[in-house]
Coordinates of C-alpha atoms and ligand atoms in Angstrom, one line a residue:
I225 CA -108.7 118.5 33.3
T226 CA -106.6 120.0 30.6
S227 CA -103.0 119.2 31.6
L228 CA -101.0 116.7 33.5
P229 CA -99.3 117.4 36.9
A230 CA -95.8 117.7 35.3
P231 CA -94.4 118.2 31.8
M232 CA -92.4 115.4 30.2
F233 CA -88.7 115.0 30.5
S234 CA -86.4 115.4 27.5
R235 CA -85.4 112.1 26.0
N236 CA -82.2 113.7 24.6
D237 CA -80.0 112.7 27.4
V238 CA -80.6 109.0 27.2
S239 CA -78.5 106.8 25.1
I240 CA -81.3 104.8 23.5
W241 CA -78.8 103.0 21.3
S242 CA -76.9 101.5 24.2
I243 CA -80.2 100.0 25.4
L244 CA -81.4 98.8 22.0
K245 CA -78.4 97.5 20.2
K246 CA -78.7 94.2 21.9
C247 CA -82.2 93.8 20.7
I248 CA -82.2 94.1 16.9
G249 CA -84.8 91.7 15.3
M250 CA -86.1 90.7 18.7
E251 CA -89.6 91.0 20.1
L252 CA -89.6 93.9 22.4
S253 CA -92.3 92.8 24.8
K254 CA -89.7 90.6 26.5
I255 CA -87.2 93.3 27.2
A256 CA -87.4 95.7 30.1
M257 CA -87.3 99.2 28.8
P258 CA -86.3 102.3 30.8
V259 CA -89.2 104.3 31.9
I260 CA -87.9 107.5 30.2
L261 CA -89.1 106.1 26.9
N262 CA -92.6 105.7 28.2
E263 CA -95.7 107.9 28.4
P264 CA -97.6 107.9 31.7
L265 CA -100.4 105.6 30.4
S266 CA -100.9 101.9 30.4
F267 CA -101.5 100.2 27.0
L268 CA -105.0 99.5 28.3
Q269 CA -105.6 103.2 28.5
R270 CA -104.1 103.8 25.1
L271 CA -106.6 101.4 23.6
T272 CA -109.4 103.4 25.2
E273 CA -108.5 106.2 22.9
Y274 CA -110.3 104.2 20.1
M275 CA -113.4 105.8 21.6
E276 CA -112.5 109.5 21.1
H277 CA -114.8 109.8 18.1
T278 CA -117.6 107.6 19.3
Y279 CA -120.1 110.0 17.7
L280 CA -119.4 108.2 14.4
I281 CA -120.9 105.0 15.8
H282 CA -124.0 106.9 17.0
Q283 CA -124.2 108.3 13.6
A284 CA -124.0 104.8 12.0
N285 CA -126.8 103.7 14.2
T286 CA -129.1 106.5 13.1
T287 CA -128.5 105.9 9.4
T288 CA -130.9 103.6 7.6
D289 CA -128.8 103.0 4.5
S290 CA -126.1 100.2 4.9
M291 CA -123.6 102.0 2.7
E292 CA -123.9 105.2 4.7
R293 CA -123.4 103.1 7.9
M294 CA -120.3 101.6 6.4
K295 CA -118.9 105.1 5.8
C296 CA -119.4 105.9 9.4
V297 CA -117.9 102.7 10.6
A298 CA -114.9 103.0 8.3
A299 CA -114.4 106.6 9.5
F300 CA -114.6 105.3 13.1
A301 CA -112.0 102.6 12.3
V302 CA -109.6 105.3 10.9
S303 CA -110.3 107.8 13.7
A304 CA -109.5 105.1 16.3
V305 CA -105.9 105.1 15.3
A306 CA -105.6 108.9 14.8
S307 CA -104.5 109.3 18.4
Q308 CA -101.2 107.6 17.5
W309 CA -100.2 110.8 15.6
E310 CA -96.9 112.1 17.2
R311 CA -97.3 109.8 20.1
T312 CA -93.7 108.5 20.3
G313 CA -93.8 107.5 24.0
K314 CA -94.3 103.9 24.8
P315 CA -97.2 103.0 27.0
F316 CA -96.6 100.9 30.0
N317 CA -97.0 97.1 29.5
P318 CA -100.1 96.1 31.4
L319 CA -99.6 93.7 34.3
L320 CA -101.5 90.4 34.1
G321 CA -104.9 91.1 35.6
E322 CA -104.7 94.8 35.2
T323 CA -107.9 96.5 34.3
Y324 CA -109.2 99.9 33.0
E325 CA -112.7 101.3 32.9
L326 CA -114.0 104.5 31.5
I327 CA -117.5 105.9 31.6
R328 CA -118.1 108.9 29.4
E329 CA -121.8 109.9 29.6
D330 CA -121.1 112.9 27.4
L331 CA -119.8 110.6 24.6
G332 CA -122.4 107.9 25.3
F333 CA -120.3 104.9 26.1
R334 CA -118.8 102.8 28.9
W335 CA -115.6 100.8 28.4
M336 CA -113.7 98.1 30.4
S337 CA -110.6 96.2 29.6
E338 CA -108.4 93.5 31.1
Q339 CA -104.9 92.3 30.5
V340 CA -105.7 88.6 29.8
S341 CA -102.3 87.2 28.9
H342 CA -98.8 88.2 29.7
H343 CA -96.7 86.2 27.2
P344 CA -97.8 87.0 24.6
P345 CA -99.3 90.2 26.0
V346 CA -103.0 90.3 25.1
S347 CA -105.4 93.1 26.1
A348 CA -109.2 92.4 25.8
F349 CA -111.8 95.2 25.8
H350 CA -115.5 95.6 25.7
A351 CA -117.5 98.8 25.3
E352 CA -121.1 99.5 25.0
G353 CA -123.3 102.5 24.0
L354 CA -125.1 103.9 27.0
Q355 CA -128.2 103.9 25.0
E356 CA -127.6 100.3 23.9
D357 CA -127.0 101.4 20.3
F358 CA -123.7 99.5 19.9
L359 CA -121.2 97.0 21.3
F360 CA -117.6 97.4 20.5
H361 CA -115.1 94.7 21.5
G362 CA -111.8 93.0 20.7
S363 CA -108.5 91.6 21.8
I364 CA -105.2 93.1 20.8
Y365 CA -101.7 91.5 20.8
P366 CA -99.2 94.3 19.9
K367 CA -96.2 92.6 18.4
L368 CA -93.3 95.0 18.6
K369 CA -90.2 94.6 16.4
F370 CA -87.0 96.5 16.4
W371 CA -85.4 97.1 13.0
G372 CA -82.3 99.1 13.9
K373 CA -83.6 102.5 13.1
S374 CA -87.3 102.0 13.7
V375 CA -89.7 100.1 15.9
E376 CA -92.7 98.5 14.3
A377 CA -95.9 97.6 16.2
E378 CA -98.1 95.1 14.5
P379 CA -101.5 95.1 16.3
K380 CA -102.6 91.5 15.9
G381 CA -106.1 90.8 17.0
I382 CA -109.6 91.4 15.9
I383 CA -111.9 94.4 16.5
S384 CA -115.7 93.9 16.3
L385 CA -118.5 96.5 16.2
E386 CA -122.1 95.4 16.6
L387 CA -125.2 97.5 15.8
P388 CA -128.1 95.6 17.4
K389 CA -130.7 97.8 15.7
Y390 CA -129.7 96.4 12.3
N391 CA -128.5 93.0 13.6
E392 CA -125.2 93.8 12.0
A393 CA -121.6 93.0 13.0
Y394 CA -118.5 94.6 11.5
T395 CA -114.9 93.4 12.0
W396 CA -111.5 94.7 11.1
T397 CA -107.8 94.8 12.2
N398 CA -105.7 97.9 12.7
P399 CA -102.8 99.0 10.4
T400 CA -99.1 98.5 11.4
C401 CA -97.6 101.4 13.3
C402 CA -93.9 102.3 13.0
V403 CA -91.8 104.7 15.0
H404 CA -88.9 106.0 13.0
N405 CA -85.5 107.5 14.0
I406 CA -85.3 105.6 17.3
I407 CA -81.5 106.3 17.5
V408 CA -80.9 109.7 16.0
G409 CA -83.0 112.4 14.5
Q410 CA -86.5 113.3 15.1
L411 CA -88.9 110.6 16.1
W412 CA -91.9 110.3 13.8
I413 CA -94.8 107.9 13.3
E414 CA -96.1 106.1 10.2
Q415 CA -99.0 103.7 9.9
Y416 CA -99.3 101.4 6.9
G417 CA -101.1 98.3 5.7
N418 CA -104.5 97.2 4.6
V419 CA -107.5 97.6 6.8
E420 CA -110.7 95.8 5.7
V421 CA -113.9 96.5 7.5
I422 CA -116.4 93.8 6.8
N423 CA -120.2 94.0 7.3
H424 CA -120.9 90.3 8.0
K425 CA -124.6 90.7 7.4
T426 CA -124.7 92.4 4.0
G427 CA -121.3 91.2 2.7
E428 CA -120.3 94.8 2.1
R429 CA -116.7 95.7 2.9
C430 CA -114.6 98.8 3.0
S431 CA -111.1 98.1 1.8
L432 CA -108.7 100.8 2.9
I433 CA -104.9 101.2 2.4
F434 CA -102.9 103.1 4.9
K435 CA -100.1 104.2 2.5
P436 CA -96.4 103.9 3.5
C437 CA -94.9 107.4 3.2
G438 CA -92.9 106.7 0.1
L439 CA -90.0 108.6 -1.3
F440 CA -90.2 112.4 -0.6
G441 CA -93.1 111.8 1.7
K442 CA -95.6 112.3 -1.0
E443 CA -97.9 109.6 0.5
L444 CA -97.4 110.5 4.1
H445 CA -100.4 109.6 6.3
K446 CA -102.6 109.0 3.3
V447 CA -105.5 106.6 3.6
E448 CA -107.7 105.6 0.6
G449 CA -109.9 102.8 -0.6
Y450 CA -113.4 101.8 -1.6
I451 CA -116.6 100.5 -0.2
L452 CA -117.6 97.4 -2.2
D453 CA -120.8 95.5 -2.3
K454 CA -120.8 91.7 -1.9
S455 CA -120.1 91.2 -5.6
K456 CA -117.1 93.4 -5.2
K457 CA -118.6 96.3 -7.2
K458 CA -117.3 99.7 -6.1
L459 CA -120.0 101.7 -4.3
C460 CA -117.9 104.7 -3.4
A461 CA -114.4 105.9 -2.6
I462 CA -113.0 107.1 0.7
Y463 CA -109.8 109.1 1.0
G464 CA -107.9 111.4 3.3
K465 CA -105.3 111.3 6.0
W466 CA -105.5 109.5 9.3
T467 CA -103.9 112.5 10.9
E468 CA -106.5 114.9 9.6
C469 CA -109.8 114.0 7.9
L470 CA -111.6 111.7 5.6
Y471 CA -113.8 112.3 2.6
T472 CA -116.1 110.1 0.5
V473 CA -116.8 110.6 -3.2
D474 CA -118.3 108.7 -6.1
A475 CA -115.9 105.9 -7.2
D476 CA -115.7 107.0 -10.9
T477 CA -114.9 110.5 -10.0
F478 CA -112.2 109.3 -7.6
D479 CA -110.6 107.0 -10.3
A480 CA -110.6 109.7 -12.9
H481 CA -109.0 112.1 -10.5
K482 CA -106.3 109.5 -9.6
K483 CA -105.5 108.9 -13.2
S484 CA -104.9 112.5 -14.0
D485 CA -102.9 112.9 -10.8
K486 CA -100.7 110.0 -11.7
K487 CA -99.8 111.4 -15.1
N488 CA -98.3 114.4 -13.3
S489 CA -96.0 112.4 -11.1
E490 CA -94.2 109.1 -11.3
E491 CA -94.4 107.1 -8.2
K492 CA -91.7 105.3 -6.3
K493 CA -92.4 103.4 -3.1
N494 CA -91.1 101.2 -0.3
E495 CA -87.9 103.0 0.4
E496 CA -87.4 103.9 4.0
P497 CA -86.8 107.6 4.3
E498 CA -83.9 108.9 6.3
E499 CA -85.4 112.1 7.5
M500 CA -88.9 112.9 8.6
P501 CA -90.7 113.7 5.4
L502 CA -92.3 117.0 5.1
P503 CA -95.5 116.8 3.1
D504 CA -95.8 119.6 0.5
G505 CA -99.3 120.9 1.1
D506 CA -100.2 119.5 4.5
T507 CA -103.9 119.2 3.9
V508 CA -105.9 116.8 1.9
Q509 CA -106.6 117.8 -1.7
V510 CA -110.4 117.7 -1.9
I511 CA -111.9 116.3 -5.1
P512 CA -115.0 118.3 -6.2
G513 CA -118.2 116.5 -5.1
S514 CA -116.7 115.0 -2.0
E515 CA -118.4 114.8 1.4
L516 CA -116.5 115.2 4.6
I517 CA -117.1 112.2 6.9
W518 CA -114.6 112.8 9.7
R519 CA -112.2 115.5 11.0
I520 CA -109.8 115.0 13.8
V521 CA -110.2 117.0 17.0
P522 CA -107.2 119.3 17.2
R523 CA -104.6 118.6 19.9
P524 CA -104.6 121.2 22.7
D525 CA -101.9 123.9 22.7
N526 CA -99.9 122.3 25.5
S527 CA -99.9 118.9 23.9
A528 CA -96.2 118.9 23.0
E529 CA -95.3 119.4 26.6
F530 CA -97.4 116.5 27.6
Y531 CA -96.4 113.5 25.4
A532 CA -98.4 114.8 22.5
F533 CA -101.6 113.8 24.3
S534 CA -105.0 114.8 23.1
T535 CA -107.5 116.3 25.5
F536 CA -109.1 112.8 25.7
A537 CA -105.8 111.2 26.6
M538 CA -105.0 113.9 29.2
Q539 CA -108.1 112.8 31.2
L540 CA -107.4 109.1 31.3
N541 CA -105.6 109.0 34.6
E542 CA -108.1 111.3 36.3
L543 CA -109.2 109.9 39.6
E544 CA -112.4 111.6 40.5
E545 CA -113.6 111.7 44.1
G546 CA -116.5 109.3 43.5
M547 CA -114.2 106.7 41.9
K548 CA -112.2 105.9 45.1
G549 CA -113.6 102.7 46.6
V550 CA -115.7 102.1 43.4
L551 CA -112.8 101.2 41.1
P552 CA -111.4 97.7 41.4
P553 CA -107.9 97.6 43.0
T554 CA -106.6 96.5 39.6
D555 CA -107.5 99.7 37.7
C556 CA -104.6 101.5 35.9
R557 CA -105.3 104.7 37.7
L558 CA -104.0 103.0 40.9
R559 CA -100.7 101.9 39.3
P560 CA -97.9 103.5 41.3
D561 CA -95.2 103.6 38.6
I562 CA -97.5 105.4 36.1
R563 CA -98.6 107.9 38.8
H564 CA -95.0 108.7 39.7
M565 CA -94.1 109.3 36.0
E566 CA -97.1 111.5 35.6
K567 CA -95.8 113.7 38.5
G568 CA -92.4 113.8 36.9
D569 CA -90.7 111.7 39.6
M570 CA -88.7 109.4 37.3
D571 CA -86.6 107.7 39.9
S572 CA -89.7 106.5 41.9
A573 CA -91.4 105.6 38.6
S574 CA -88.5 103.4 37.6
A575 CA -88.2 101.8 41.1
E576 CA -91.9 101.1 41.3
K577 CA -92.0 99.7 37.7
K578 CA -89.2 97.2 38.7
R579 CA -91.1 96.3 41.9
V580 CA -94.5 95.6 40.3
E581 CA -92.8 93.6 37.5
E582 CA -90.8 91.6 40.0
K583 CA -94.0 90.9 42.0
Q584 CA -95.6 89.7 38.8
R585 CA -92.7 87.3 38.2
L586 CA -92.8 86.0 41.7
S587 CA -96.5 85.3 41.6
R588 CA -96.1 83.5 38.3
K589 CA -93.3 81.4 40.0
N590 CA -95.6 80.7 42.9
R591 CA -98.4 79.5 40.5
S592 CA -96.0 77.2 38.6
K593 CA -95.0 75.6 41.9
S594 CA -98.6 75.0 43.0
S595 CA -99.9 74.0 39.5
E596 CA -102.5 76.7 40.0
E597 CA -103.6 78.3 36.8
W598 CA -104.1 82.0 36.1
K599 CA -107.8 82.8 35.8
T600 CA -108.9 85.8 33.8
R601 CA -111.6 87.7 35.7
W602 CA -113.8 89.4 33.1
F603 CA -113.1 87.7 29.8
H604 CA -112.8 84.1 28.6
Q605 CA -111.2 82.6 25.5
G606 CA -113.6 81.7 22.7
T607 CA -114.4 82.0 19.1
N608 CA -115.4 85.3 17.6
P609 CA -119.0 84.5 16.3
H610 CA -118.6 86.8 13.3
N611 CA -115.3 85.7 11.7
K612 CA -114.7 82.5 13.6
A613 CA -111.2 83.6 14.8
Q614 CA -109.8 82.9 18.3
D615 CA -110.8 85.8 20.5
W616 CA -111.5 86.9 24.1
L617 CA -115.1 87.2 24.9
Y618 CA -116.6 89.4 27.6
S619 CA -118.2 87.5 30.6
N620 CA -120.8 90.2 31.0
S621 CA -120.4 90.9 34.7
Y622 CA -117.8 93.7 35.2
W623 CA -120.4 96.4 36.0
D624 CA -121.8 94.3 38.9
R625 CA -118.6 95.3 40.6
N626 CA -118.1 92.0 42.5
Y627 CA -114.4 92.3 43.3
S628 CA -113.9 89.0 45.2
L629 CA -111.2 86.9 43.6
L630 CA -109.3 89.9 42.2
P631 CA -105.5 89.5 42.3
D632 CA -103.2 91.9 44.2
I633 CA -101.0 93.1 41.4
Y634 CA -99.5 96.5 42.6
Ligands
NAG189 C1 -130.5 104.1 16.9 O1 -131.1 104.3 15.7 C2 -132.5 104.1 15.7 C3 -133.0 104.2 14.3 O2 -132.8 105.4 13.7 C4 -133.2 105.0 16.7 O3 -134.5 104.8 16.8 C5 -132.5 104.9 18.0 O4 -133.0 105.9 18.9 C6 -131.0 105.1 17.9 N1 -130.4 104.9 19.2 C7 -129.6 105.9 19.6 C8 -129.0 105.6 21.0 O5 -129.3 106.8 19.0
NAG190 C1 -95.4 83.7 46.8 O1 -95.5 82.6 47.8 C2 -94.9 83.0 49.0 C3 -94.9 81.8 50.0 O2 -96.2 81.2 49.9 C4 -95.6 84.2 49.6 O3 -95.1 84.6 50.9 C5 -95.6 85.3 48.7 O4 -96.3 86.4 49.1 C6 -96.0 84.9 47.3 N1 -95.8 86.0 46.4 C7 -96.6 86.4 45.5 C8 -96.2 87.6 44.7 O5 -97.7 85.9 45.3
NAG191 C1 -119.1 87.6 44.2 O1 -118.4 86.6 43.5 C2 -118.1 85.4 44.3 C3 -117.2 84.5 43.5 O2 -117.8 84.3 42.2 C4 -119.4 84.8 44.8 O3 -119.1 83.7 45.6 C5 -120.2 85.8 45.6 O4 -121.4 85.2 46.0 C6 -120.4 87.1 44.8 N1 -121.0 88.1 45.7 C7 -122.1 88.7 45.4 C8 -122.5 89.7 46.4 O5 -122.7 88.5 44.4

């Protein structure tokens, strides 16, 4: 499919300030938000968008040089957050026990995820290459903070990619995402922070900076960094924009280029811009000798009408004939509030959202009375074997499709 059943509503009529002024400095996961600020996807589905550029992982698998593999993996890590571009709607908070699966034979992967904790909200996911060339998994705890004019989402949690063919594991964390002009003006998205992709077998790492946009928007959306060997020697540079494309070039060439660039402009940073910055030339300035490693798939023409969705996102709610009776009853596609919103029926969406959230509260209350503990179905808590951090590990049985013991959450 290439569109949703109904276009989005204008958010102009809602006084967002009247809702948000009580919450400055608070963590937003505990506050019930009106549905009009949402997009008709669950956060579990939003996470699945990491997989839009899965070809980069297949490419990593077929490359025998570890530095070349790191280029592909780093490009995949950046491409995974490219779907955030212009996505100012908030995904629905998943209910405890909610799940989402996606099989894309054309892209060569299958994915499943489960909401494994409610407070704090933690989403665990596990994906595998259909030809067994990779495993991709992680658990994400999006910490949202409201700063008066902006909302900042810090995606705590670890992401791991394994390439069995090379016995390699890579881990990284995502950059912070910030939505600006929550109250007045045009909403826009910035991502900033350091992302370090580590190859735990070779000790190589790719150290990337997602730059804050800076004064006059000069640095808007820019990403740059180096691939380093285990003695921290620069092997090559990577640069570009997470909204557009990434290039790689020899590290000395990159440093020389930066030096001459710097002479031409004095830099100022870390000031929050009032207006949405307009980048001067909107494409990446290509340094001679560079090689393109990733370019974003353009959004479809009707994207602005449909929550700035990519074609990939547009298909996430699709309920194909063969899926009925095969999907578990906890799958996001069966969530009534999201469905109503997608059809443009905001009143029903809002009523159903309240109802399922209330049901969740009641069943938690029931459990606390009976000293019964919540049991996650497809993941268990454990230690990430590669970086030893607390993580959620896949229990390896989702695709057997044994749905006994599943909770009734909708
Ligand atoms: C992974 O790479 C190896 C080595 O190039 C290759 O033999 C294998 O077919 C690849 N697997 C896939 C699914 O591409
Ligand atoms: C909570 O427990 C009551 C009484 O046992 C039951 O009727 C109700 O369905 C339960 N609610 C949920 C959401 O589990
Ligand atoms: C499904 O899972 C339940 C609970 O773990 C188990 O008792 C049952 O035997 C399983 N059914 C099948 C067909 O494997």
